[in-house]
Coordinates of N, CA and C in Angstrom, one line a residue:
Chain H
X6 N 17.3 -12.6 0.3 CA 16.3 -12.0 1.2 C 15.0 -11.8 0.5
X7 N 13.9 -12.3 1.0 CA 12.7 -12.2 0.2 C 12.0 -10.8 0.4
X8 N 12.5 -10.0 1.3 CA 11.9 -8.7 1.6 C 10.6 -8.9 2.4
X9 N 9.8 -7.8 2.5 CA 8.6 -7.9 3.2 C 7.5 -8.5 2.3
X10 N 6.8 -9.5 2.8 CA 5.8 -10.2 2.0 C 4.4 -9.8 2.5
X11 N 3.6 -9.4 1.6 CA 2.2 -9.1 1.9 C 1.2 -10.0 1.1
X12 N 0.1 -10.3 1.8 CA -0.9 -11.0 1.0 C -2.3 -10.7 1.6
X13 N -3.3 -10.7 0.8 CA -3.2 -10.9 -0.7 C -2.7 -9.6 -1.3
X14 N -2.3 -9.6 -2.6 CA -1.9 -8.5 -3.3 C -3.1 -7.6 -3.7
X15 N -4.2 -8.2 -4.0 CA -5.4 -7.5 -4.4 C -6.6 -8.2 -3.6
X16 N -7.5 -7.3 -3.2 CA -8.7 -7.8 -2.5 C -9.9 -7.0 -2.9
X17 N -10.9 -7.6 -3.4 CA -12.2 -6.9 -3.7 C -13.2 -7.6 -2.8
X18 N -14.0 -6.7 -2.1 CA -15.0 -7.3 -1.2 C -16.2 -6.3 -1.2
X19 N -17.2 -6.8 -0.6 CA -18.4 -6.0 -0.5 C -18.5 -5.4 0.9
X20 N -19.1 -4.2 0.9 CA -19.3 -3.5 2.2 C -19.9 -4.4 3.2
X21 N -19.3 -4.3 4.4 CA -19.8 -5.1 5.5 C -19.1 -6.4 5.8
X22 N -18.3 -6.8 4.8 CA -17.5 -8.0 4.9 C -16.2 -7.8 5.7
X23 N -15.7 -8.8 6.3 CA -14.5 -8.8 7.1 C -13.3 -9.0 6.1
X24 N -12.3 -8.1 6.3 CA -11.1 -8.2 5.4 C -9.9 -8.4 6.3
X25 N -9.0 -9.3 6.0 CA -7.8 -9.6 6.7 C -6.6 -9.5 5.8
X26 N -5.7 -8.6 6.1 CA -4.5 -8.4 5.4 C -3.3 -8.9 6.2
X27 N -2.4 -9.6 5.5 CA -1.3 -10.3 6.2 C 0.1 -9.7 5.8
X28 N 1.0 -9.8 6.7 CA 2.3 -9.3 6.5 C 3.4 -10.2 7.1
X29 N 4.4 -10.5 6.4 CA 5.6 -11.2 7.0 C 6.8 -10.3 6.8
X30 N 7.3 -9.8 8.0 CA 8.4 -8.8 7.9 C 9.7 -9.5 7.5
X31 N 10.7 -8.8 7.3 CA 12.1 -9.3 7.0 C 12.6 -10.0 8.2
X32 N 13.1 -11.2 8.1 CA 13.7 -11.9 9.2 C 14.7 -11.1 9.9
X33 N 14.6 -11.1 11.3 CA 15.5 -10.3 12.1 C 15.1 -8.9 12.4
X34 N 14.1 -8.4 11.7 CA 13.6 -7.1 12.0 C 12.6 -7.2 13.2
X35 N 12.7 -6.1 14.0 CA 11.8 -6.2 15.2 C 10.8 -5.0 15.3
X36 N 10.8 -4.2 14.2 CA 9.8 -3.2 14.2 C 8.9 -3.4 12.9
X37 N 7.6 -3.2 13.1 CA 6.7 -3.4 12.0 C 5.7 -2.3 11.9
X38 N 5.4 -1.8 10.7 CA 4.5 -0.7 10.5 C 3.4 -1.0 9.5
X39 N 2.2 -0.6 9.8 CA 1.2 -0.6 8.8 C 0.9 0.8 8.3
X40 N 0.9 1.0 7.0 CA 0.6 2.3 6.4 C -0.6 2.1 5.5
X41 N -1.3 3.2 5.2 CA -2.3 3.2 4.2 C -2.1 4.4 3.3
X42 N -2.3 4.1 2.0 CA -2.1 5.2 1.0 C -3.4 5.4 0.2
X43 N -3.9 6.6 0.2 CA -5.0 7.0 -0.7 C -4.6 8.3 -1.4
X44 N -5.3 8.6 -2.5 CA -5.0 9.8 -3.3 C -5.2 11.0 -2.4
X45 N -6.3 11.0 -1.6 CA -6.6 12.2 -0.8 C -5.6 12.4 0.3
X46 N -5.2 11.4 1.0 CA -4.4 11.6 2.2 C -3.0 11.2 2.1
X47 N -2.6 10.6 1.0 CA -1.2 10.1 0.8 C -1.0 8.9 1.7
X48 N 0.3 8.8 2.1 CA 0.7 7.7 2.9 C 0.6 8.1 4.4
X49 N -0.1 7.3 5.2 CA -0.2 7.6 6.6 C -0.1 6.4 7.4
X50 N 0.6 6.5 8.6 CA 0.8 5.4 9.5 C -0.4 5.0 10.2
X51 N -0.7 3.7 10.3 CA -1.9 3.3 11.0 C -1.5 2.8 12.4
X52 N -0.4 1.9 12.5 CA 0.0 1.3 13.7 C 1.4 0.9 13.6
X53 N 2.1 0.9 14.7 CA 3.5 0.5 14.8 C 3.7 -0.5 15.9
X54 N 4.4 -1.6 15.6 CA 4.8 -2.6 16.6 C 6.3 -2.6 16.8
X55 N 6.7 -2.8 18.0 CA 8.1 -3.1 18.3 C 8.2 -4.3 19.2
X56 N 9.0 -5.3 18.8 CA 9.1 -6.6 19.5 C 7.7 -7.2 19.7
X57 N 6.9 -7.1 18.7 CA 5.6 -7.7 18.7 C 4.5 -7.0 19.5
X58 N 4.9 -5.9 20.1 CA 4.0 -5.1 21.0 C 3.6 -3.9 20.3
X59 N 2.2 -3.6 20.3 CA 1.8 -2.4 19.7 C 2.2 -1.2 20.5
X60 N 3.0 -0.3 19.8 CA 3.5 0.9 20.5 C 2.6 2.1 20.3
X61 N 2.1 2.3 19.1 CA 1.3 3.4 18.8 C 0.2 3.0 17.8
X62 N -1.0 3.1 18.2 CA -2.1 2.8 17.2 C -3.0 4.0 17.0
X63 N -2.5 5.2 17.3 CA -3.2 6.4 17.2 C -3.7 6.7 15.7
X64 N -3.1 6.1 14.8 CA -3.4 6.3 13.4 C -4.5 5.3 12.9
X65 N -4.9 4.4 13.7 CA -6.0 3.5 13.3 C -7.3 4.3 13.3
X66 N -8.0 4.2 12.1 CA -9.1 5.1 11.9 C -10.2 5.0 13.0
X67 N -10.6 3.8 13.3 CA -11.7 3.6 14.2 C -11.7 2.1 14.7
X68 N -12.7 1.8 15.5 CA -12.7 0.5 16.1 C -12.9 -0.6 15.1
X69 N -13.3 -0.3 13.9 CA -13.4 -1.3 12.8 C -12.1 -1.9 12.4
X70 N -11.0 -1.2 12.7 CA -9.7 -1.6 12.4 C -9.0 -2.2 13.6
X71 N -8.3 -3.4 13.4 CA -7.5 -4.0 14.5 C -6.3 -4.6 13.9
X72 N -5.2 -4.7 14.6 CA -4.0 -5.3 14.1 C -3.4 -6.1 15.2
X73 N -2.8 -7.2 14.8 CA -2.1 -8.1 15.8 C -0.8 -8.5 15.2
X74 N 0.1 -8.9 16.1 CA 1.4 -9.4 15.8 C 1.7 -10.6 16.7
X75 N 1.2 -11.7 16.5 CA 1.3 -12.9 17.4 C 2.8 -13.4 17.6
X76 N 3.6 -13.1 16.5 CA 5.0 -13.5 16.7 C 5.8 -12.6 15.7
X77 N 7.1 -12.8 15.8 CA 8.1 -11.9 15.1 C 8.0 -12.0 13.6
X78 N 7.3 -13.0 13.1 CA 7.3 -13.2 11.6 C 5.9 -13.0 11.0
X79 N 5.0 -12.5 11.7 CA 3.6 -12.4 11.1 C 2.8 -11.3 11.8
X80 N 2.1 -10.6 11.0 CA 1.2 -9.6 11.5 C -0.1 -9.6 10.6
X81 N -1.2 -9.2 11.2 CA -2.4 -9.1 10.4 C -3.1 -7.7 10.7
X82 N -3.7 -7.2 9.7 CA -4.6 -6.0 9.9 C -6.0 -6.4 9.4
X83 N -6.9 -6.2 10.3 CA -8.3 -6.7 10.1 C -9.2 -5.5 10.0
X84 N -10.1 -5.5 9.1 CA -11.2 -4.5 9.0 C -12.5 -5.2 9.1
X85 N -13.3 -4.9 10.1 CA -14.6 -5.5 10.3 C -15.6 -4.6 10.9
X86 N -16.6 -4.2 10.3 CA -17.0 -4.4 8.9 C -16.3 -3.4 8.0
X87 N -16.1 -3.8 6.8 CA -15.4 -3.0 5.8 C -16.4 -2.0 5.2
X88 N -15.9 -0.8 4.8 CA -16.7 0.2 4.2 C -16.0 0.7 2.9
X89 N -16.8 1.3 2.0 CA -16.1 1.8 0.7 C -15.0 2.7 1.0
X90 N -15.1 3.5 2.0 CA -14.0 4.5 2.3 C -12.7 3.9 2.8
X91 N -12.8 2.6 3.0 CA -11.5 1.9 3.4 C -10.7 1.5 2.2
X92 N -11.3 1.7 1.0 CA -10.5 1.3 -0.2 C -9.2 2.1 -0.3
X93 N -8.1 1.4 -0.4 CA -6.8 2.1 -0.4 C -5.8 1.0 -0.7
X94 N -4.5 1.4 -0.7 CA -3.4 0.5 -0.7 C -2.8 0.4 0.7
X95 N -2.7 -0.8 1.2 CA -2.2 -0.9 2.6 C -0.8 -1.5 2.5
X96 N 0.2 -0.8 3.1 CA 1.6 -1.2 3.0 C 2.0 -1.7 4.4
X97 N 2.8 -2.7 4.5 CA 3.5 -3.1 5.7 C 4.9 -2.8 5.5
X98 N 5.6 -2.4 6.5 CA 7.0 -2.1 6.5 C 7.7 -2.6 7.7
X99 N 9.0 -3.0 7.6 CA 9.7 -3.4 8.8 C 11.0 -2.8 8.8
X100 N 11.6 -2.8 10.0 CA 12.9 -2.2 10.2 C 13.6 -2.9 11.4
X101 N 14.9 -2.7 11.6 CA 15.6 -3.3 12.7 C 15.8 -2.2 13.7
X102 N 15.6 -2.4 15.0 CA 15.9 -1.4 16.0 C 14.6 -0.8 16.5
X103 N 14.7 0.3 17.1 CA 13.5 0.9 17.7 C 12.6 1.5 16.7
X104 N 13.0 1.6 15.5 CA 12.2 2.2 14.5 C 12.2 3.7 14.3
X105 N 13.0 4.3 15.2 CA 12.9 5.8 15.2 C 13.8 6.3 14.1
X106 N 14.8 5.7 13.7 CA 15.8 6.2 12.8 C 16.1 5.3 11.6
X107 N 15.8 4.0 11.8 CA 16.3 3.1 10.9 C 15.5 3.1 9.6
X108 N 16.2 2.6 8.5 CA 15.6 2.5 7.2 C 14.4 1.5 7.3
X109 N 13.3 1.9 6.8 CA 12.1 1.1 6.7 C 12.0 0.4 5.3
X110 N 11.7 -0.9 5.3 CA 11.6 -1.7 4.1 C 10.1 -2.0 3.9
X111 N 9.6 -1.6 2.8 CA 8.2 -1.7 2.5 C 7.9 -3.0 1.7
X112 N 6.7 -3.5 1.9 CA 6.2 -4.6 1.1 C 5.6 -4.0 -0.2
X113 N 5.1 -4.9 -1.0 CA 4.5 -4.4 -2.3 C 3.1 -3.9 -2.1
X114 N 2.5 -4.1 -1.0 CA 1.1 -3.5 -0.7 C 0.0 -4.4 -1.0
X115 N -1.1 -4.2 -0.4 CA -2.4 -4.9 -0.7 C -3.4 -3.8 -1.2
X116 N -3.8 -4.0 -2.4 CA -4.8 -3.0 -3.0 C -6.2 -3.5 -2.6
X117 N -6.9 -2.8 -1.8 CA -8.2 -3.1 -1.3 C -9.3 -2.3 -1.9
X118 N -10.3 -2.9 -2.5 CA -11.4 -2.2 -3.0 C -12.7 -2.8 -2.3
X119 N -13.4 -1.9 -1.7 CA -14.6 -2.3 -1.0 C -15.8 -1.7 -1.8
X120 N -16.6 -2.6 -2.2 CA -17.8 -2.1 -3.1 C -19.0 -1.8 -2.3
Chain L
X2 N 8.1 15.9 12.8 CA 9.2 16.2 11.8 C 9.0 17.5 11.1
X3 N 10.1 18.2 10.8 CA 10.0 19.5 10.2 C 9.5 19.3 8.7
X4 N 8.9 20.4 8.2 CA 8.3 20.3 6.9 C 9.3 20.4 5.8
X5 N 9.0 19.8 4.6 CA 9.8 19.9 3.4 C 8.9 20.3 2.3
X6 N 9.6 21.0 1.3 CA 8.9 21.5 0.1 C 9.6 20.9 -1.1
X7 N 8.8 20.3 -2.0 CA 9.4 19.7 -3.2 C 8.5 20.1 -4.4
X8 N 9.1 20.3 -5.6 CA 8.2 20.5 -6.8 C 7.3 19.3 -7.0
X9 N 6.1 19.6 -7.5 CA 5.2 18.5 -7.8 C 5.7 17.5 -8.8
X10 N 6.3 18.0 -9.8 CA 6.7 17.1 -10.9 C 8.0 17.6 -11.6
X11 N 8.7 16.7 -12.2 CA 9.9 17.1 -13.0 C 10.0 16.1 -14.1
X12 N 10.7 16.5 -15.2 CA 10.9 15.6 -16.3 C 12.4 15.6 -16.6
X13 N 12.8 14.4 -17.1 CA 14.2 14.3 -17.5 C 14.3 13.4 -18.7
X14 N 15.3 13.6 -19.5 CA 15.6 12.8 -20.6 C 16.4 11.6 -20.1
X15 N 16.1 10.4 -20.7 CA 16.9 9.2 -20.4 C 18.4 9.4 -20.6
X16 N 19.1 8.9 -19.6 CA 20.6 8.9 -19.6 C 21.2 10.3 -19.3
X17 N 20.3 11.2 -18.9 CA 20.8 12.5 -18.4 C 20.7 12.6 -16.9
X18 N 21.6 13.5 -16.3 CA 21.5 13.6 -14.9 C 20.2 14.3 -14.4
X19 N 19.7 14.0 -13.3 CA 18.5 14.6 -12.7 C 18.8 15.2 -11.3
X20 N 18.4 16.4 -11.1 CA 18.6 17.0 -9.8 C 17.2 17.3 -9.2
X21 N 16.9 16.6 -8.1 CA 15.6 16.8 -7.5 C 15.8 17.6 -6.2
X22 N 15.2 18.8 -6.2 CA 15.4 19.7 -5.0 C 14.5 19.5 -3.9
X23 N 14.9 19.9 -2.7 CA 14.0 19.8 -1.5 C 14.4 21.0 -0.6
X24 N 13.4 21.7 -0.2 CA 13.7 22.8 0.7 C 13.2 22.4 2.1
X25 N 14.0 22.7 3.1 CA 13.6 22.4 4.5 C 14.2 23.5 5.4
X26 N 13.6 24.6 5.3 CA 14.2 25.8 6.0 C 14.1 25.7 7.5
X27 N 13.2 24.9 8.0 CA 13.0 24.8 9.5 C 13.7 23.6 10.0
X28 N 14.7 23.0 9.3 CA 15.4 21.9 9.8 C 16.1 22.1 11.1
X29 N 16.1 21.1 12.0 CA 16.8 21.3 13.2 C 18.2 20.6 13.2
X30 N 19.0 20.9 14.1 CA 20.4 20.3 14.1 C 20.4 18.8 14.2
X31 N 19.4 18.2 14.7 CA 19.4 16.7 14.8 C 18.6 16.0 13.7
X32 N 18.1 16.8 12.8 CA 17.3 16.2 11.7 C 18.3 15.6 10.6
X33 N 18.1 14.3 10.3 CA 18.7 13.7 9.1 C 17.7 13.9 7.9
X34 N 18.3 14.0 6.7 CA 17.6 14.2 5.5 C 17.5 12.8 4.8
X35 N 16.3 12.3 4.7 CA 16.1 11.0 4.1 C 15.4 11.1 2.7
X36 N 15.7 10.3 1.8 CA 15.0 10.2 0.5 C 14.5 8.8 0.3
X37 N 13.2 8.7 0.0 CA 12.6 7.5 -0.4 C 12.0 7.7 -1.8
X38 N 11.8 6.6 -2.5 CA 11.1 6.8 -3.8 C 10.0 5.7 -3.9
X39 N 9.0 5.9 -4.7 CA 7.9 4.9 -4.9 C 7.7 4.8 -6.4
X40 N 8.1 3.6 -6.8 CA 7.9 3.3 -8.2 C 6.4 2.9 -8.4
X41 N 5.9 3.0 -9.6 CA 4.5 2.7 -9.9 C 4.1 1.4 -9.4
X42 N 3.0 1.3 -8.6 CA 2.4 0.1 -8.1 C 3.3 -0.7 -7.2
X43 N 4.3 0.0 -6.5 CA 5.1 -0.6 -5.6 C 5.2 0.2 -4.2
X44 N 5.7 -0.4 -3.2 CA 5.9 0.3 -2.0 C 7.1 1.2 -2.0
X45 N 7.1 2.2 -1.1 CA 8.3 3.1 -1.1 C 9.6 2.3 -0.8
X46 N 10.7 2.8 -1.3 CA 12.0 2.2 -1.1 C 13.0 3.3 -0.7
X47 N 13.8 2.9 0.2 CA 14.9 3.9 0.7 C 15.9 4.2 -0.4
X48 N 16.3 5.4 -0.5 CA 17.3 5.8 -1.5 C 18.6 6.2 -0.9
X49 N 18.5 7.2 0.0 CA 19.8 7.7 0.6 C 19.4 8.6 1.8
X50 N 20.4 8.8 2.7 CA 20.1 9.8 3.7 C 21.5 10.5 4.1
X51 N 21.4 11.6 4.7 CA 22.6 12.3 5.1 C 22.3 13.4 6.2
X52 N 23.3 13.9 6.8 CA 23.2 14.9 7.9 C 23.7 16.2 7.5
X53 N 25.0 16.3 7.2 CA 25.7 17.5 6.8 C 26.5 17.4 5.5
X54 N 27.2 16.3 5.4 CA 28.1 16.1 4.3 C 27.4 15.5 3.1
X55 N 27.9 15.7 1.9 CA 27.3 15.1 0.8 C 27.5 13.6 0.9
X56 N 26.6 12.8 0.3 CA 26.6 11.4 0.4 C 26.4 10.7 -0.9
X57 N 27.1 9.6 -1.1 CA 27.0 8.9 -2.4 C 26.7 7.4 -2.0
X58 N 25.8 6.8 -2.8 CA 25.6 5.3 -2.8 C 25.4 4.9 -4.2
X59 N 25.1 3.6 -4.3 CA 24.9 3.0 -5.7 C 23.7 3.6 -6.4
X60 N 22.8 4.1 -5.7 CA 21.5 4.6 -6.3 C 21.6 6.0 -6.7
X61 N 22.2 6.8 -5.8 CA 22.2 8.3 -6.0 C 23.2 9.0 -5.2
X62 N 23.2 10.3 -5.4 CA 24.0 11.2 -4.5 C 23.1 12.2 -3.8
X63 N 23.5 12.6 -2.7 CA 22.8 13.6 -1.9 C 23.7 14.8 -1.6
X64 N 23.3 16.0 -2.2 CA 24.0 17.2 -1.9 C 23.3 18.0 -0.9
X65 N 23.9 18.4 0.2 CA 23.3 19.2 1.2 C 23.9 20.5 1.3
X66 N 23.1 21.6 1.3 CA 23.5 22.9 1.4 C 24.3 23.2 2.7
X67 N 25.2 24.1 2.6 CA 26.0 24.4 3.8 C 25.1 24.8 5.0
X68 N 24.1 25.5 4.8 CA 23.2 25.9 5.9 C 22.1 24.9 6.2
X69 N 22.1 23.8 5.4 CA 21.2 22.7 5.6 C 19.8 23.0 5.3
X70 N 19.5 24.1 4.8 CA 18.1 24.5 4.6 C 17.6 23.9 3.2
X71 N 18.4 23.3 2.5 CA 17.9 22.7 1.3 C 18.9 21.5 0.9
X72 N 18.4 20.6 0.1 CA 19.2 19.5 -0.4 C 18.8 19.1 -1.8
X73 N 19.6 18.4 -2.4 CA 19.3 17.9 -3.8 C 19.7 16.5 -4.0
X74 N 18.7 15.7 -4.4 CA 19.0 14.3 -4.8 C 19.4 14.3 -6.2
X75 N 20.5 13.6 -6.5 CA 21.1 13.6 -7.8 C 21.1 12.2 -8.3
X76 N 20.4 12.0 -9.4 CA 20.5 10.7 -10.2 C 21.4 11.0 -11.3
X77 N 22.6 10.3 -11.4 CA 23.6 10.7 -12.3 C 23.3 10.4 -13.8
X78 N 22.5 9.4 -13.9 CA 22.1 9.0 -15.3 C 20.7 8.3 -15.2
X79 N 19.7 9.1 -15.5 CA 18.3 8.7 -15.4 C 18.0 7.5 -16.3
X80 N 17.3 6.5 -15.8 CA 16.8 5.5 -16.7 C 15.3 5.4 -16.6
X81 N 14.7 4.7 -17.5 CA 13.2 4.6 -17.4 C 12.8 4.0 -16.1
X82 N 13.6 3.2 -15.5 CA 13.3 2.5 -14.2 C 13.3 3.5 -13.0
X83 N 13.8 4.7 -13.3 CA 13.9 5.7 -12.2 C 12.6 6.6 -12.2
X84 N 11.7 6.4 -13.1 CA 10.4 7.1 -13.1 C 9.7 6.7 -11.8
X85 N 9.4 7.7 -10.9 CA 8.8 7.3 -9.6 C 8.5 8.7 -8.9
X86 N 7.8 8.5 -7.8 CA 7.6 9.7 -6.9 C 8.7 9.7 -5.9
X87 N 9.5 10.8 -5.7 CA 10.6 10.9 -4.8 C 10.2 11.7 -3.6
X88 N 10.4 11.2 -2.4 CA 10.0 11.9 -1.2 C 11.2 12.3 -0.4
X89 N 11.2 13.5 0.0 CA 12.3 14.1 0.9 C 11.7 14.1 2.3
X90 N 12.3 13.5 3.2 CA 11.7 13.3 4.6 C 12.8 13.7 5.6
X91 N 12.4 14.5 6.6 CA 13.3 14.8 7.7 C 13.0 13.9 8.9
X92 N 14.1 13.3 9.5 CA 13.9 12.5 10.6 C 14.8 12.9 11.8
X93 N 14.2 13.2 12.9 CA 15.0 13.7 14.1 C 15.7 12.5 14.7
X94 N 17.0 12.6 14.7 CA 17.8 11.5 15.3 C 17.9 11.5 16.8
X95 N 17.3 12.5 17.4 CA 17.2 12.6 18.8 C 16.2 11.6 19.3
X96 N 16.7 10.5 19.9 CA 15.8 9.4 20.3 C 14.6 9.9 21.1
X97 N 14.9 10.9 22.0 CA 13.8 11.4 22.9 C 12.7 12.1 22.1
X98 N 13.2 12.9 21.1 CA 12.2 13.7 20.4 C 11.8 13.1 19.1
X99 N 12.6 12.2 18.5 CA 12.3 11.7 17.2 C 11.1 10.8 17.1
X100 N 10.4 10.8 16.0 CA 9.3 10.0 15.8 C 9.7 8.8 14.9
X101 N 9.0 7.7 15.1 CA 9.4 6.5 14.4 C 8.8 6.4 13.0
X102 N 7.7 7.1 12.8 CA 7.1 6.9 11.5 C 7.7 7.8 10.5
X103 N 7.6 7.4 9.2 CA 8.0 8.2 8.1 C 6.8 9.1 7.8
X104 N 7.0 10.4 7.7 CA 6.0 11.3 7.4 C 6.2 11.7 5.9
X105 N 5.3 11.2 5.1 CA 5.5 11.4 3.6 C 4.7 12.6 3.2
X106 N 5.3 13.5 2.4 CA 4.5 14.6 1.8 C 4.0 14.2 0.5
X107 N 3.9 15.1 -0.4 CA 3.4 14.8 -1.8 C 4.5 14.3 -2.7
X108 N 5.7 14.7 -2.4 CA 6.8 14.2 -3.2 C 6.9 14.9 -4.6
X109 N 7.9 14.5 -5.4 CA 8.1 14.9 -6.7 C 7.9 13.8 -7.7
X110 N 7.0 13.9 -8.6 CA 6.8 12.8 -9.6 C 7.8 13.1 -10.7
X111 N 8.7 12.1 -10.9 CA 9.7 12.2 -11.9 C 9.3 11.4 -13.1
X112 N 9.3 12.1 -14.3 CA 9.0 11.4 -15.5 C 10.3 11.3 -16.3
X113 N 10.6 10.2 -16.9 CA 11.8 10.0 -17.7 C 11.4 9.8 -19.1
X114 N 11.9 10.6 -20.0 CA 11.5 10.6 -21.4 C 12.6 9.8 -22.2
X115 N 12.1 8.8 -22.9 CA 13.1 7.9 -23.7 C 13.8 8.8 -24.8

């Protein structure tokens, strides 16, 4: 089992540019989560999908952030335009079931630096 | 999810047992106690969880107080690879009331001394 796969692992971009982060969940899992980790705020949930449908996006900071899950094996998190305050580590996690109680499996994260 | 309190940091010598405490005085009857850890430059990983009884798995043991207001994660023999931030998280197993996200606090940073 390859685990949750995220790409790219590192991204450096300039303010105003579009950034797309990618995630491949564990095969068979039907819940997918995007988290963001910063020193100031720790780990916080951005959005949660169940069966490819966004269930809760209340953690998405603002309209510059968008997430999609076109099929069960792929999700993207897009930031357009990016700002320096978006610099963080972005984690994707997946689980089987409704996501309320099940173990979540995290990817290695994407370290984003916006200059 | 109910609040948990953990020490900011702990140290342990290699190959010695480590006891990581967690206080959760406002725990409800339907809250499970979950532990995750985050190794440097990696995503969090599941360690163990329990409800009332002590639990063991290949990674660790979880000792839960009789009143459930506190718990202790036990690493029986710390290795350098166990150096990580350990998070104690309460998750309501009541489907109607429970939330799906993991609410991470600051956790305990464990340093293992060779």
